[in-house]
Short mmCIF file of C-alpha atoms in Angstrom, two decimals:
data_model
loop_
_atom_site.label_atom_id
_atom_site.label_comp_id
_atom_site.label_asym_id
_atom_site.label_seq_id
_atom_site.Cartn_x
_atom_site.Cartn_y
_atom_site.Cartn_z
CA UNK V 1424 -9.54 32.67 -5.43
CA UNK V 1425 -11.95 32.84 -2.54
CA UNK V 1426 -11.43 29.87 -0.28
CA UNK V 1427 -13.73 31.43 2.31
CA UNK V 1428 -16.71 30.45 0.17
CA UNK V 1429 -15.94 26.78 0.69
CA UNK V 1430 -17.78 25.01 3.48
CA UNK V 1431 -14.67 23.00 4.24
CA UNK V 1432 -12.56 26.10 4.58
CA UNK V 1433 -15.13 27.97 6.64
CA UNK V 1434 -15.33 25.12 9.10
CA UNK V 1435 -11.56 24.73 9.13
CA UNK V 1436 -11.11 28.44 9.79
CA UNK V 1437 -13.48 28.24 12.72
CA UNK V 1438 -11.53 25.25 13.97
CA UNK V 1439 -8.25 27.15 13.98
CA UNK V 1440 -9.75 29.77 16.29
CA UNK V 1441 -10.76 27.31 18.97
CA UNK V 1442 -8.17 24.54 18.69
CA UNK V 1443 -5.75 24.57 21.57
CA UNK V 1444 -2.28 23.24 20.98
CA UNK V 1445 -2.46 22.92 17.19
CA UNK V 1446 1.19 23.93 17.22
CA UNK V 1447 1.22 27.10 15.16
CA UNK V 1448 2.05 30.44 16.70
CA UNK V 1449 -0.83 32.73 17.68
CA UNK V 1450 -1.10 34.78 14.51
CA UNK V 1451 -3.88 36.52 12.55
CA UNK V 1452 -5.38 34.43 9.73
CA UNK V 1453 -5.90 36.08 6.34
CA UNK V 1454 -7.92 33.71 4.10
CA UNK V 1455 -6.69 35.47 0.95
CA UNK V 1456 -2.96 35.48 1.75
CA UNK V 1457 -0.65 33.19 -0.25
CA UNK V 1458 0.05 29.91 1.54
CA UNK V 1459 2.87 27.38 1.18
CA UNK V 1460 2.18 23.86 2.43
CA UNK V 1461 4.91 21.25 2.77
CA UNK V 1462 3.93 17.67 1.90
CA UNK V 1463 5.77 14.42 2.65
CA UNK V 1464 6.39 11.83 -0.05
CA UNK V 1465 8.85 9.12 -1.03
CA UNK V 1466 10.65 7.89 -4.16
CA UNK V 1467 9.54 11.04 -5.96
CA UNK V 1468 11.33 10.13 -9.20
CA UNK V 1469 9.34 6.88 -9.61
CA UNK V 1470 6.23 7.64 -7.54
CA UNK V 1471 4.33 10.43 -9.31
CA UNK V 1472 1.22 10.50 -7.11
CA UNK V 1473 2.42 13.25 -4.78
CA UNK V 1474 3.23 15.71 -7.55
CA UNK V 1475 0.00 14.74 -9.35
CA UNK V 1476 -2.08 15.61 -6.29
CA UNK V 1477 -0.13 18.79 -5.60
CA UNK V 1478 -0.44 19.98 -9.20
CA UNK V 1479 -4.13 19.12 -9.38
CA UNK V 1480 -4.91 21.10 -6.26
CA UNK V 1481 -2.79 24.15 -7.02
CA UNK V 1482 -4.23 24.36 -10.54
CA UNK V 1483 -7.50 25.56 -9.00
CA UNK V 1484 -5.92 27.20 -5.95
CA UNK V 1485 -3.31 29.56 -7.42
CA UNK V 1486 -2.57 31.21 -4.07
CA UNK V 1487 -1.45 27.87 -2.59
CA UNK V 1488 2.01 26.41 -3.17
CA UNK V 1489 2.74 22.80 -2.22
CA UNK V 1490 6.38 21.88 -1.65
CA UNK V 1491 7.32 18.18 -1.58
CA UNK V 1492 9.71 16.79 1.01
CA UNK V 1493 11.20 13.43 0.08
CA UNK V 1494 11.66 10.58 2.56
CA UNK V 1495 13.18 7.14 2.18
CA UNK V 1496 10.42 4.70 1.24
CA UNK V 1497 11.74 1.84 3.39
CA UNK V 1498 12.38 3.93 6.51
CA UNK V 1499 9.54 6.37 6.06
CA UNK V 1500 7.80 5.87 9.40
CA UNK V 1501 11.04 5.88 11.38
CA UNK V 1502 12.09 9.14 9.77
CA UNK V 1503 8.65 10.72 10.08
CA UNK V 1504 8.31 9.86 13.78
CA UNK V 1505 11.74 11.41 14.37
CA UNK V 1506 10.87 14.58 12.45
CA UNK V 1507 7.55 14.96 14.25
CA UNK V 1508 9.35 14.68 17.59
CA UNK V 1509 11.96 17.21 16.47
CA UNK V 1510 9.39 19.66 15.13
CA UNK V 1511 10.76 19.46 11.58
CA UNK V 1512 8.04 17.37 9.93
CA UNK V 1513 6.07 18.70 6.93
CA UNK V 1514 2.67 20.35 7.34
CA UNK V 1515 0.90 17.39 5.72
CA UNK V 1516 2.26 13.86 5.90
CA UNK V 1517 1.27 10.48 4.58
CA UNK V 1518 0.25 7.46 6.63
CA UNK V 1519 1.62 4.68 4.43
CA UNK V 1520 -0.51 2.03 6.10
CA UNK V 1521 -2.56 1.49 9.25
CA UNK V 1522 0.25 -0.10 11.25
CA UNK V 1523 1.34 3.10 12.97
CA UNK V 1524 -1.90 5.09 12.85
CA UNK V 1525 -2.68 4.43 16.51
CA UNK V 1526 0.86 5.50 17.43
CA UNK V 1527 0.54 8.80 15.59
CA UNK V 1528 -3.00 9.45 16.82
CA UNK V 1529 -2.52 8.53 20.47
CA UNK V 1530 0.74 10.48 20.52
CA UNK V 1531 -1.04 13.68 19.53
CA UNK V 1532 0.72 13.87 16.16
CA UNK V 1533 -2.42 14.27 14.04
CA UNK V 1534 -4.68 17.29 13.88
CA UNK V 1535 -8.46 16.83 13.98
CA UNK V 1536 -9.50 16.88 10.30
CA UNK V 1537 -13.19 16.09 10.80
CA UNK V 1538 -14.09 19.15 8.74
CA UNK V 1539 -12.34 17.76 5.67
CA UNK V 1540 -13.86 14.32 6.35
CA UNK V 1541 -17.40 15.64 6.65
CA UNK V 1542 -17.20 17.04 3.10
CA UNK V 1543 -16.52 13.60 1.60
CA UNK V 1544 -19.83 11.82 2.12
CA UNK V 1545 -19.74 8.02 2.06
CA UNK V 1546 -16.17 6.75 1.80
CA UNK V 1547 -15.54 3.31 3.37
CA UNK V 1548 -11.77 3.82 3.61
CA UNK V 1549 -12.36 6.76 5.96
CA UNK V 1550 -13.57 4.64 8.90
CA UNK V 1551 -10.16 3.31 10.05
CA UNK V 1552 -9.00 6.89 10.60
CA UNK V 1553 -11.86 7.79 12.94
CA UNK V 1554 -11.54 7.50 16.71
CA UNK V 1555 -14.48 8.27 19.01
CA UNK V 1556 -16.22 10.21 16.26
CA UNK V 1557 -13.18 12.31 15.33
CA UNK V 1558 -11.38 12.01 11.99
CA UNK V 1559 -7.58 12.19 12.09
CA UNK V 1560 -6.59 11.41 8.50
CA UNK V 1561 -8.10 11.31 5.03
CA UNK V 1562 -7.57 8.34 2.66
CA UNK V 1563 -6.50 9.11 -0.89
CA UNK V 1564 -5.58 5.58 -1.99
CA UNK V 1565 -7.07 2.14 -1.40
CA UNK V 1566 -4.81 -0.48 -2.88
CA UNK V 1567 -5.35 -4.20 -2.96
CA UNK V 1568 -2.90 -7.00 -3.64
CA UNK V 1569 -3.19 -8.82 -6.96
CA UNK V 1570 -1.13 -11.12 -9.17
CA UNK V 1571 0.80 -9.51 -12.03
CA UNK V 1572 1.89 -11.88 -14.77
CA UNK V 1573 3.97 -11.63 -17.93
CA UNK V 1574 1.92 -13.09 -20.75
CA UNK V 1575 4.92 -13.43 -23.03
CA UNK V 1576 6.96 -15.41 -20.50
CA UNK V 1577 3.96 -17.68 -19.87
CA UNK V 1578 3.75 -18.35 -23.60
CA UNK V 1579 7.51 -18.89 -23.88
CA UNK V 1580 7.34 -21.47 -21.08
CA UNK V 1581 4.20 -23.02 -22.60
CA UNK V 1582 2.21 -22.57 -19.36
CA UNK V 1583 -1.49 -21.67 -19.36
CA UNK V 1584 -2.28 -18.13 -18.22
CA UNK V 1585 -4.10 -17.55 -14.92
CA UNK V 1586 -7.87 -17.78 -15.32
CA UNK V 1587 -9.03 -16.27 -12.04
CA UNK V 1588 -9.66 -19.59 -10.32
CA UNK V 1589 -6.24 -20.24 -8.81
CA UNK V 1590 -5.65 -21.39 -5.26
CA UNK V 1591 -2.16 -21.22 -3.77
CA UNK V 1592 -1.50 -24.78 -4.85
CA UNK V 1593 -2.20 -23.78 -8.45
CA UNK V 1594 0.15 -20.82 -8.10
CA UNK V 1595 2.96 -22.99 -6.72
CA UNK V 1596 2.58 -25.52 -9.54
CA UNK V 1597 2.61 -22.73 -12.14
CA UNK V 1598 5.73 -21.14 -10.61
CA UNK V 1599 7.63 -24.41 -10.92
CA UNK V 1600 6.34 -25.13 -14.43
CA UNK V 1601 7.28 -21.63 -15.55
CA UNK V 1602 10.78 -21.93 -14.14
CA UNK V 1603 11.34 -25.27 -15.88
CA UNK V 1604 9.77 -24.11 -19.14
CA UNK V 1605 11.74 -20.89 -19.25
CA UNK V 1606 14.98 -22.71 -18.54
CA UNK V 1607 14.24 -25.10 -21.39
CA UNK V 1608 13.70 -22.08 -23.64
CA UNK V 1609 17.08 -20.64 -22.65
CA UNK V 1610 15.81 -18.01 -20.21
CA UNK V 1611 17.16 -17.42 -16.70
CA UNK V 1612 13.88 -15.90 -15.47
CA UNK V 1613 12.16 -17.53 -12.52
CA UNK V 1614 8.51 -18.40 -12.37
CA UNK V 1615 7.80 -16.06 -9.46
CA UNK V 1616 9.29 -13.33 -7.33
CA UNK V 1617 8.32 -12.91 -3.68
CA UNK V 1618 9.55 -9.59 -2.35
CA UNK V 1619 11.24 -9.46 1.06
CA UNK V 1620 8.39 -7.72 2.90
CA UNK V 1621 6.50 -9.65 5.57
CA UNK V 1622 3.27 -8.63 3.79
CA UNK V 1623 3.96 -11.05 0.95
CA UNK V 1624 3.22 -14.00 3.22
CA UNK V 1625 1.55 -12.61 6.31
CA UNK V 1626 -0.91 -10.24 4.63
CA UNK V 1627 -2.49 -13.03 2.60
CA UNK V 1628 -2.45 -15.46 5.52
CA UNK V 1629 -4.26 -13.04 7.81
CA UNK V 1630 -6.82 -12.00 5.20
CA UNK V 1631 -7.66 -15.43 3.80
CA UNK V 1632 -7.37 -17.93 6.66
CA UNK V 1633 -10.70 -18.51 8.42
CA UNK V 1634 -10.48 -17.41 12.06
CA UNK V 1635 -7.07 -15.75 11.73
CA UNK V 1636 -6.63 -12.87 14.19
CA UNK V 1637 -3.48 -10.74 14.27
CA UNK V 1638 -3.95 -9.80 17.92
CA UNK V 1639 -4.93 -13.22 19.28
CA UNK V 1640 -1.36 -14.36 19.93
CA UNK V 1641 -1.93 -17.49 17.83
CA UNK V 1642 0.19 -17.31 14.69
CA UNK V 1643 -0.22 -20.87 13.51
CA UNK V 1644 -2.28 -19.62 10.56
CA UNK V 1645 0.98 -18.42 9.01
CA UNK V 1646 2.49 -21.85 8.62
CA UNK V 1647 1.01 -23.01 5.27
CA UNK V 1648 1.98 -19.74 3.61
CA UNK V 1649 5.58 -20.00 4.80
CA UNK V 1650 5.84 -23.68 3.97
CA UNK V 1651 4.84 -22.85 0.41
CA UNK V 1652 7.32 -19.98 0.13
CA UNK V 1653 10.16 -22.10 1.48
CA UNK V 1654 9.31 -24.87 -0.96
CA UNK V 1655 9.36 -22.46 -3.92
CA UNK V 1656 12.73 -21.11 -2.78
CA UNK V 1657 14.16 -24.60 -2.45
CA UNK V 1658 12.86 -25.53 -5.90
CA UNK V 1659 14.48 -22.47 -7.47
CA UNK V 1660 11.09 -21.20 -8.60
CA UNK V 1661 11.73 -17.83 -6.97
CA UNK V 1662 14.89 -16.06 -5.74
CA UNK V 1663 15.70 -16.85 -2.12
CA UNK V 1664 15.14 -14.30 0.62
CA UNK V 1665 18.90 -14.17 1.15
CA UNK V 1666 19.56 -13.53 -2.54
CA UNK V 1667 16.95 -10.78 -2.68
CA UNK V 1668 18.48 -9.03 0.34
CA UNK V 1669 22.13 -9.54 -0.53
CA UNK V 1670 21.69 -8.45 -4.14
CA UNK V 1671 19.19 -5.73 -3.21
CA UNK V 1672 16.65 -7.04 -5.69
CA UNK V 1673 13.66 -4.82 -6.34
CA UNK V 1674 10.26 -6.08 -7.32
CA UNK V 1675 10.12 -3.37 -9.98
CA UNK V 1676 13.21 -4.67 -11.75
CA UNK V 1677 12.35 -8.35 -11.28
CA UNK V 1678 9.01 -8.00 -13.05
CA UNK V 1679 9.67 -4.94 -15.17
CA UNK V 1680 12.89 -6.34 -16.60
CA UNK V 1681 11.29 -9.76 -17.13
CA UNK V 1682 13.39 -11.60 -14.57
CA UNK V 1683 10.27 -13.23 -13.07
CA UNK V 1684 7.04 -14.22 -14.75
CA UNK V 1685 4.75 -13.58 -11.76
CA UNK V 1686 4.66 -10.94 -9.05
CA UNK V 1687 2.28 -10.58 -6.11
CA UNK V 1688 2.07 -6.87 -5.39
CA UNK V 1689 -0.32 -4.03 -4.63
CA UNK V 1690 -2.27 -2.18 -7.30
CA UNK V 1691 0.03 0.82 -6.84
CA UNK V 1692 2.53 -1.02 -9.02
CA UNK V 1693 0.45 -0.26 -12.13
CA UNK V 1694 1.57 3.39 -11.95
CA UNK V 1695 5.20 2.46 -11.34
CA UNK V 1696 5.29 -0.03 -14.21
CA UNK V 1697 3.79 2.46 -16.65
CA UNK V 1698 6.21 5.15 -15.53
CA UNK V 1699 9.23 2.86 -15.81
CA UNK V 1700 8.23 1.66 -19.27
CA UNK V 1701 8.37 5.31 -20.30
CA UNK V 1702 11.83 5.86 -18.80
CA UNK V 1703 13.28 2.58 -20.03
CA UNK V 1704 13.64 1.16 -16.51
CA UNK V 1705 11.11 -1.51 -17.48
CA UNK V 1706 10.77 -3.47 -20.71
CA UNK V 1707 7.74 -3.29 -22.96
CA UNK V 1708 5.84 -6.58 -22.92
CA UNK V 1709 2.31 -7.90 -22.63
CA UNK V 1710 1.20 -8.31 -19.03
CA UNK V 1711 -2.00 -8.89 -17.14
CA UNK V 1712 -3.58 -8.79 -13.71
CA UNK V 1713 -5.24 -11.77 -12.04
CA UNK V 1714 -6.81 -12.15 -8.61
CA UNK V 1715 -4.41 -13.17 -5.89
CA UNK V 1716 -4.38 -16.95 -5.35
CA UNK V 1717 -6.99 -18.03 -2.82
CA UNK V 1718 -7.02 -20.10 0.36
CA UNK V 1719 -9.54 -22.54 -1.18
CA UNK V 1720 -12.02 -22.83 -4.04
CA UNK V 1721 -14.83 -21.10 -2.14
CA UNK V 1722 -13.52 -17.66 -3.11
CA UNK V 1723 -11.96 -18.58 -6.46
CA UNK V 1724 -13.44 -18.84 -9.91
CA UNK V 1725 -16.41 -17.50 -11.83
CA UNK V 1726 -19.01 -15.83 -9.66
CA UNK V 1727 -16.80 -15.74 -6.55
CA UNK V 1728 -15.33 -12.71 -4.84
CA UNK V 1729 -11.61 -13.21 -4.25
CA UNK V 1730 -10.24 -12.26 -0.83
CA UNK V 1731 -7.14 -10.11 -0.63
CA UNK V 1732 -5.67 -7.49 1.65
CA UNK V 1733 -4.67 -3.86 1.58
CA UNK V 1734 -4.63 -0.87 3.88
CA UNK V 1735 -5.78 2.55 2.77
CA UNK V 1736 -3.12 5.22 2.38
CA UNK V 1737 -4.04 8.47 4.04
CA UNK V 1738 -2.85 11.97 4.76
CA UNK V 1739 -2.91 13.82 8.05
CA UNK V 1740 -1.96 17.28 9.25
CA UNK V 1741 0.98 17.93 11.54
CA UNK V 1742 -0.46 19.59 14.68
CA UNK V 1743 2.50 22.00 14.68
CA UNK V 1744 1.35 23.52 11.40
CA UNK V 1745 0.95 27.31 11.46
CA UNK V 1746 -2.61 28.40 12.04
CA UNK V 1747 -2.52 30.43 8.84
CA UNK V 1748 -2.09 27.18 6.88
CA UNK V 1749 -4.74 24.99 8.49
CA UNK V 1750 -7.63 26.05 6.25
CA UNK V 1751 -5.70 25.37 3.04
CA UNK V 1752 -4.36 22.07 4.41
CA UNK V 1753 -7.87 20.89 5.32
CA UNK V 1754 -9.10 21.81 1.86
CA UNK V 1755 -6.19 19.93 0.28
CA UNK V 1756 -7.13 16.83 2.27
CA UNK V 1757 -10.73 17.11 1.13
CA UNK V 1758 -9.48 17.38 -2.45
CA UNK V 1759 -7.25 14.27 -2.36
CA UNK V 1760 -10.21 12.01 -1.55
CA UNK V 1761 -12.56 13.61 -4.07
CA UNK V 1762 -13.66 12.71 -7.59
CA UNK V 1763 -11.26 15.06 -9.38
CA UNK V 1764 -8.24 13.73 -7.50
CA UNK V 1765 -9.49 10.19 -8.08
CA UNK V 1766 -9.50 10.74 -11.84
CA UNK V 1767 -6.05 12.34 -11.67
CA UNK V 1768 -4.65 9.38 -9.72
CA UNK V 1769 -6.32 6.86 -12.03
CA UNK V 1770 -4.78 8.79 -14.91
CA UNK V 1771 -1.31 7.72 -13.71
CA UNK V 1772 -2.36 4.18 -12.75
CA UNK V 1773 -2.99 4.71 -9.02
CA UNK V 1774 -6.06 3.23 -7.31
CA UNK V 1775 -7.81 6.06 -5.45
CA UNK V 1776 -9.76 5.72 -2.24
CA UNK V 1777 -12.87 6.87 -4.09
CA UNK V 1778 -13.66 4.54 -6.98
CA UNK V 1779 -16.40 5.16 -9.52
CA UNK V 1780 -17.08 3.93 -13.04
CA UNK V 1781 -15.51 7.05 -14.65
CA UNK V 1782 -12.42 6.67 -12.46
CA UNK V 1783 -12.00 2.99 -13.37
CA UNK V 1784 -12.52 3.78 -17.05
CA UNK V 1785 -9.81 6.43 -16.80
CA UNK V 1786 -7.28 3.89 -15.53
CA UNK V 1787 -8.03 1.19 -18.11
CA UNK V 1788 -7.91 3.73 -20.93
CA UNK V 1789 -4.22 4.35 -20.22
CA UNK V 1790 -1.76 3.23 -22.86
CA UNK V 1791 -0.08 0.06 -21.66
CA UNK V 1792 -2.75 -1.04 -19.17
CA UNK V 1793 -4.17 -4.45 -20.13
CA UNK V 1794 -7.80 -4.32 -21.21
CA UNK V 1795 -8.73 -7.99 -20.92
CA UNK V 1796 -11.71 -9.03 -18.81
CA UNK V 1797 -9.64 -10.86 -16.19
CA UNK V 1798 -7.48 -7.79 -15.53
CA UNK V 1799 -10.57 -5.61 -15.09
CA UNK V 1800 -12.17 -8.21 -12.83
CA UNK V 1801 -9.05 -8.56 -10.68
CA UNK V 1802 -8.72 -4.80 -10.33
CA UNK V 1803 -12.32 -4.09 -9.45
CA UNK V 1804 -13.73 -7.18 -7.73
CA UNK V 1805 -12.40 -8.30 -4.36
CA UNK V 1806 -13.02 -8.47 -0.65
CA UNK V 1807 -10.23 -6.33 0.85
CA UNK V 1808 -9.24 -7.22 4.42
CA UNK V 1809 -6.93 -4.95 6.45
CA UNK V 1810 -3.30 -5.90 6.84
CA UNK V 1811 -3.08 -3.80 10.01
CA UNK V 1812 -6.25 -3.76 12.13
CA UNK V 1813 -6.32 -0.46 14.01
CA UNK V 1814 -5.17 -1.11 17.57
CA UNK V 1815 -2.51 0.14 19.99
CA UNK V 1816 -1.08 -3.40 19.80
CA UNK V 1817 -0.76 -3.63 16.00
CA UNK V 1818 2.67 -2.04 15.61
CA UNK V 1819 4.15 -4.21 18.36
CA UNK V 1820 2.74 -7.44 16.94
CA UNK V 1821 3.89 -6.57 13.44
CA UNK V 1822 7.41 -5.92 14.69
CA UNK V 1823 7.43 -9.37 16.30
CA UNK V 1824 6.11 -10.93 13.11
CA UNK V 1825 8.66 -9.11 10.98
CA UNK V 1826 11.40 -10.81 13.00
CA UNK V 1827 9.63 -14.12 12.48
CA UNK V 1828 9.48 -13.44 8.75
CA UNK V 1829 13.21 -12.78 8.47
CA UNK V 1830 14.12 -15.80 10.59
CA UNK V 1831 11.92 -18.20 8.62
CA UNK V 1832 12.60 -16.94 5.11
CA UNK V 1833 16.37 -16.87 5.70
CA UNK V 1834 16.28 -20.43 7.10
CA UNK V 1835 17.95 -19.23 10.30
CA UNK V 1836 15.14 -20.80 12.36
CA UNK V 1837 12.73 -23.61 11.74
CA UNK V 1838 9.14 -22.59 11.04
CA UNK V 1839 7.59 -24.27 14.08
CA UNK V 1840 10.26 -22.90 16.40
CA UNK V 1841 9.92 -19.37 15.00
CA UNK V 1842 6.13 -19.38 15.36
CA UNK V 1843 6.34 -20.63 18.94
CA UNK V 1844 8.91 -18.01 19.87
CA UNK V 1845 6.86 -15.23 18.26
CA UNK V 1846 3.75 -16.28 20.16
CA UNK V 1847 5.65 -16.29 23.45
CA UNK V 1848 7.27 -12.93 22.75
CA UNK V 1849 3.99 -11.29 21.74
CA UNK V 1850 2.36 -12.40 24.98
CA UNK V 1851 5.34 -11.42 27.14
CA UNK V 1852 5.56 -7.97 25.55
CA UNK V 1853 1.84 -7.35 26.01
CA UNK V 1854 0.96 -7.14 22.31
CA UNK V 1855 -2.05 -9.46 22.42
CA UNK V 1856 -5.60 -8.80 23.54
#
């Protein structure tokens, strides 16, 4: 293989000669020498995307080996920040969302990967990773949050399926009707499952509420979303936050094992559900995808574009990578956002950052993926707003709001009191504009 013929590699090689402080020792660079790149990932047994990308790249780059290093999915950023500080982080690591991008970038923990970025052409998900004209990470996924629903449980409860026009009021009514109908049919399944993440309430509230601004210090826009969640908990239409935490409930088991008829989750779950059906960790049943419920009718129904949220998922290069590996790492990053990688990701149910008609067709051709028109519409038609606007203040605000989320959902504080305290804390800690 001759990587030197690639424009990306040639530029990356030139970069390694002039970059100061990229972390690797001062060593000669042989473009034809075998290279081993370490790559961060999480939940490798149930999250096949990392191996899929590694295998796809090495299939056409036989002199490159990619070794996966597994991290805990929940504590990924904490562990990665610690490893970067200790000098033990992998050569290439994933930015799970945009929350901590500014922390990594401003802390000098991301190599300039503008050469890989310049080879990609137009890619909207690339913009959040660019600062003052320099690219620091490359997106390989662009998920959006949708509504998964179990068609068989809907039928068992005698509740009409989602039709794409639901507001949150419609969703709440359906959750209660499903719970009652399933109980009458002898099932213990609940109408809905809301996972414990703050995203499940706050992501939708920020994306859909007119005028909502994460960094404004005004969090009143969260209230209707939490009032609804608390009402559904109280009605028994979804497991309580305390139950989910105490019993360590997973959204995969709740939906995959038919314990809940509806699940709001990102499009990455398609891949997980398909994988778990194959291993027996999920049941086989008819399911579908609908747009996330909407703030009001203006973005719901035929002809409308539903509003949802989702951050891109990117990859960056550890600045302490050896210089002899930089060229191959840059080329790998260019690959993960390209058409071939997009088809490979779609082939396991993952939504790539680059979406085209062939890529979408690849995903919906998979065995087990619903082929109805609503599912295709929900997957491909939406206005995606960022959960984590890129700012030095984002991580701090989100930490404050995560505490609010736990306090409210566990009923340890009243909603009004928690919102007021969060607003005061955000201002006092300097997390607002």
